[in-house]
Amino acid sequence: MNDMLVGKPLKRKEDQRLLTGKGRYVDDIRRPGETYAVFVRSPIAHGIIKSIDKEAALAAPGVLGVFTGKDIQRDEWGSIPCGWVVTDRQGEPHKAVPHYALTPDRARYVGDHLAVVVAETYEQARDGAELVEIEFEELEPVVTLAMAMEGEQIHDLAPQNLCYDWELGSRAEIDAIFETAHHVTSLDLVNNRLVPNAMEPRAAIAEYDSGLDSYTLWSTSQNPHMLRWMLSGSVTGIPETKIRVIAPDVGGGFGMKIYCYPEETTCLWLSKVIDRPVRWTGDRSESFLADTHARDHLTTVDLAMDKDGTFLGMKIDTTANMGAYLSNYATSIPTYFYATLFAGCYKTPVIYSNVRAVFTNTSPVDAYRGAGRPEAAYLIERVVDVAAREMGMDPIDIRRRNFIKPEDFPYQTPVILTYDIGDYDASLDEALRMIDYDGFPARREEAKARGKLRGIGLACYIEACGVAPSQLIGKMGAGAGLWESGQIRFNATGTAFVLTGTHGHGQGHETTFGQIVADMFGIPIEDVELIHGDTSQVPMGMGTYGSRSLAVGGSAIVRAGEKVIEKGRKIAAHMLEASVIDIEFEQGLFSVTGTNKSVTIKEVAERAYVPLDYPEGLEPGLDETAFYDPGNFTYPAGTHICEVEIDPRTGVLEIVDWVAVDDFGTVINPMIVEGQIHGGLAQGIGQAIMENGVYDPESGQLITGSFMDYCMPRADDLPSFRVGYTCTPCTHNPLGAKGAGEAGCIAAPPTLINAIVNALDIRHIDMPATGEKLWRIARDKIAAQ
Amino acid sequence: MPTVSMAVNGKDVSGEVEGRTLLVEFIRKNLRLTGTHVGCDTSQCGACVVHVNGRSVKSCTMLAVEAEGATVTTLEGLVKDGKMHPMQEAFRDQHGLQCGFCTPGMVMSTIDLLRVNPDPSEAEIRDWLEGNICRCTGYHNIVKAVQQVASGDAA
Ligand code: FES
Ligand code: FES
């Protein structure tokens, strides 16, 4: 019998190939007869295309073709869709502006896709692309959020560049509360634009088989089935049966690789036109220009309190940037993944939000690790900290006073969601213990003696994960359900394939799902093989994002396992000459209740495929599929506390300690979960103090367009982290798991900014709180003394 | 087109390249050794690090013709008799990789670190890794992997 594997820090199955250079990423794949596509991108932010001259490029060596939006339009390929309808305050749907693979009429951001050159080699395609001449009638670019609604109109469909003006809650109700409140804390916040920057640039290879009239697309995708669906159902009209999408090893996604992009769509079209495989691999400059970006909000938040610091109501006003076009889920991020989290961990009774989403001449904005929830957590945990300061309260006390308590669950928030379970005091207590909160004043004094300003900050975050209960999101405007499928197929020799519609690109699914299935059937993990990322192998799926793979995908696998056991009981009953109701299953053994007669899962699997003596009605095979649709979101929550030291003479900031205490429910592989926390923290810290996607406000050129200008967190920018857990298992899925992928990225920005304002003794600083900003503040303070 | 010859992972290889062909392109395209990755176009990310004559080099910063006659080792070449190099083992033991895309550069670079500094402090490890970007791990476990090898302890 196996030792149970769930809960153990098993080393990863995928590491052998990834560590020896045997991983298979899209760009590693070669196809016979392949050709290379290079895109001609807009050098300007906004302009009407007057003419595109292909002649010189077509005459260049090796060039097989030059194509524009007009060429694709002749085949009646449609717009790349935005699949989530947000209904505005007037009851109107959001402005669904068209987004074609190659823009036929007008360039709307620097990097917009205007033409494509296909050639025998990459170098020839690149040289050819240089020769494509495009004439524009330049228009005034609309770059910043502040100027969006006054600027030149970017889409015919969207006057004032407004995509929607949306609200949640009652304005009259919140106004009444604010009139009688003892104190209102008001805060203006910038949520800075981020560039996701997975280390593997996006890539695609498309191949058309004229014999079968079908396409294969290798794509750096987090959700191959969804990509197939969009390509088939919205863009091309090609039946799903004729498109196979394969997402092999993928080098990080973070949300940015969820979407159907112009490049892979164009490659798919080209593969038939050229009738040879067409490949495209983005370089980093293209990633900066044309990957989806993230965040980019301007917000005012007001928090009303009574005289004891009890929260009475919160009012949020946000302008959110959609960029130049709507990416697939863009509309949902600053609404249903943002405003529905405004209760945070607190019993704020009334919440009102108003979000205006606007178009600008910048790269499209969509989900990136956390997606709406980091923006919500930042806003809540910042305003609560400022409120404590203004009310003369301890930041711990004000939080505890307003916490939803364990006895309050299930807790209906005023912003749609119902939290199933949690214990926020428990995480806070553990974090305070781990950081030695009471010892902080002494540490601050000691730092002062060394000329350093030491600060401490915390954030108590919550997120909605396990994306998502289909019925609930349907009411919010989602165009698809977010169930997941799982399949377990036993082979005759007792090994098992597990098929999932989620996709691993660093999260270690092969290991985690292997642990679950190995335990369920009492077989060695080596006998379990995960299949993911291929639409022609995996029955159906909705991909990986929103910390859903384990909570939703893992639950589907468990459900499939239960079906396998049911089927196995029937086969075992036949083998053991007992009746099915007397067959029990435990630890890989089917046995007859109250006897020592038993057969192993391996024996049952063999007999499933050797049904030589089956009675009537018993079906061969041991292969079951289940679809799992969660009953609710899951609600991971926790407390992070960090301490920083700032050198007032230089502005140099050092993160000297970081404690993360998270409640993810059941943890399957703590090693992998810790890795997820570390990685999320790095990204959240990056947002707080380093990263910023900046466009020149006049020209609309991306200023931070390379790793030399966009500040990615490096090893020497970060500390080692200390991780702790509390656990309230999720009440509504069979694993009790809540999801862990995004927590660090959500908790880090408010935690770190709270520590920085504490160190500097200021009310607020906007992200990214760079060394220069810190130095200026410290200098002014010293000068004022 | 010029021909270039070098020893890669113990084997003599040669191939025709353009003058502008980068060493990383030669390794990935001509030799089909795809364990070495390309993560940027400004020589910042370090995904492409290999060893040239025993030292870590970003193979996107070097022309293939510059490696004429050189001895080159890539991630694939670290495996001896089917056994991984201790640094590869340590990355697995310490969960020093997630998506694996930065990993070739991280492994090659940190092996070179221990060549020049067999017992680095945490700060020295982090400082050395300035030129290698990882978006997944937060570096915490990469640092631990290097410490594992430096201390000689297996996990
Ligand atoms: S590819 Fe060589 S440093 Fe990025
Ligand atoms: S493991 Fe993904 S970039 Fe480092």
mmCIF file of N, CA and C in Angstrom, chain B residues 8 15 18 22 24 30 32 35 41 45 50 75 77 98 102 117 128 137-138:
data_model
loop_
_atom_site.group_PDB
_atom_site.id
_atom_site.type_symbol
_atom_site.label_atom_id
_atom_site.label_comp_id
_atom_site.label_asym_id
_atom_site.label_seq_id
_atom_site.Cartn_x
_atom_site.Cartn_y
_atom_site.Cartn_z
ATOM 1 N N VAL B 8 30.702 21.231 -29.224
ATOM 2 C CA VAL B 8 29.538 21.509 -28.391
ATOM 3 C C VAL B 8 29.158 20.234 -27.637
ATOM 4 N N GLY B 15 28.939 24.173 -39.182
ATOM 5 C CA GLY B 15 27.745 24.518 -39.937
ATOM 6 C C GLY B 15 27.926 25.829 -40.653
ATOM 7 N N GLU B 18 25.224 32.755 -41.373
ATOM 8 C CA GLU B 18 25.421 34.109 -41.882
ATOM 9 C C GLU B 18 26.327 34.839 -40.904
ATOM 10 N N LEU B 22 23.646 34.639 -34.530
ATOM 11 C CA LEU B 22 24.102 34.635 -33.140
ATOM 12 C C LEU B 22 24.413 33.211 -32.706
ATOM 13 N N VAL B 24 23.425 31.754 -30.123
ATOM 14 C CA VAL B 24 22.217 31.077 -29.652
ATOM 15 C C VAL B 24 21.399 30.533 -30.822
ATOM 16 N N ASN B 30 20.681 25.414 -35.902
ATOM 17 C CA ASN B 30 21.549 24.480 -36.630
ATOM 18 C C ASN B 30 21.716 23.175 -35.874
ATOM 19 N N ARG B 32 19.912 22.150 -33.284
ATOM 20 C CA ARG B 32 18.650 21.656 -32.729
ATOM 21 C C ARG B 32 18.773 21.338 -31.240
ATOM 22 N N GLY B 35 17.428 23.311 -25.578
ATOM 23 C CA GLY B 35 17.447 23.569 -24.133
ATOM 24 C C GLY B 35 17.888 24.981 -23.811
ATOM 25 N N ASP B 41 15.607 40.516 -26.437
ATOM 26 C CA ASP B 41 16.412 40.950 -27.569
ATOM 27 C C ASP B 41 17.342 42.081 -27.167
ATOM 28 N N CYS B 45 18.018 39.064 -20.147
ATOM 29 C CA CYS B 45 17.253 38.063 -19.401
ATOM 30 C C CYS B 45 18.073 36.856 -18.962
ATOM 31 N N VAL B 50 25.154 29.955 -21.840
ATOM 32 C CA VAL B 50 25.862 28.685 -22.039
ATOM 33 C C VAL B 50 27.290 28.884 -21.527
ATOM 34 N N LEU B 75 22.933 23.323 -21.578
ATOM 35 C CA LEU B 75 22.225 22.583 -20.527
ATOM 36 C C LEU B 75 22.226 21.076 -20.817
ATOM 37 N N GLY B 77 24.392 19.349 -22.243
ATOM 38 C CA GLY B 77 25.715 18.753 -22.073
ATOM 39 C C GLY B 77 26.101 18.512 -20.624
ATOM 40 N N GLN B 98 9.879 26.672 -12.198
ATOM 41 C CA GLN B 98 8.445 26.460 -12.392
ATOM 42 C C GLN B 98 8.180 26.200 -13.872
ATOM 43 N N CYS B 102 13.459 30.116 -17.842
ATOM 44 C CA CYS B 102 14.703 30.784 -17.460
ATOM 45 C C CYS B 102 15.757 29.777 -17.019
ATOM 46 N N ASN B 117 33.350 31.391 -7.144
ATOM 47 C CA ASN B 117 33.124 31.643 -5.715
ATOM 48 C C ASN B 117 32.414 30.433 -5.114
ATOM 49 N N TRP B 128 25.012 37.952 -8.173
ATOM 50 C CA TRP B 128 25.471 37.254 -9.385
ATOM 51 C C TRP B 128 24.322 37.079 -10.382
ATOM 52 N N THR B 137 9.603 32.205 -10.090
ATOM 53 C CA THR B 137 9.971 31.636 -8.779
ATOM 54 C C THR B 137 10.181 32.662 -7.687
ATOM 55 N N GLY B 138 10.324 33.938 -8.042
ATOM 56 C CA GLY B 138 10.691 34.926 -7.023
ATOM 57 C C GLY B 138 12.112 34.731 -6.518
#
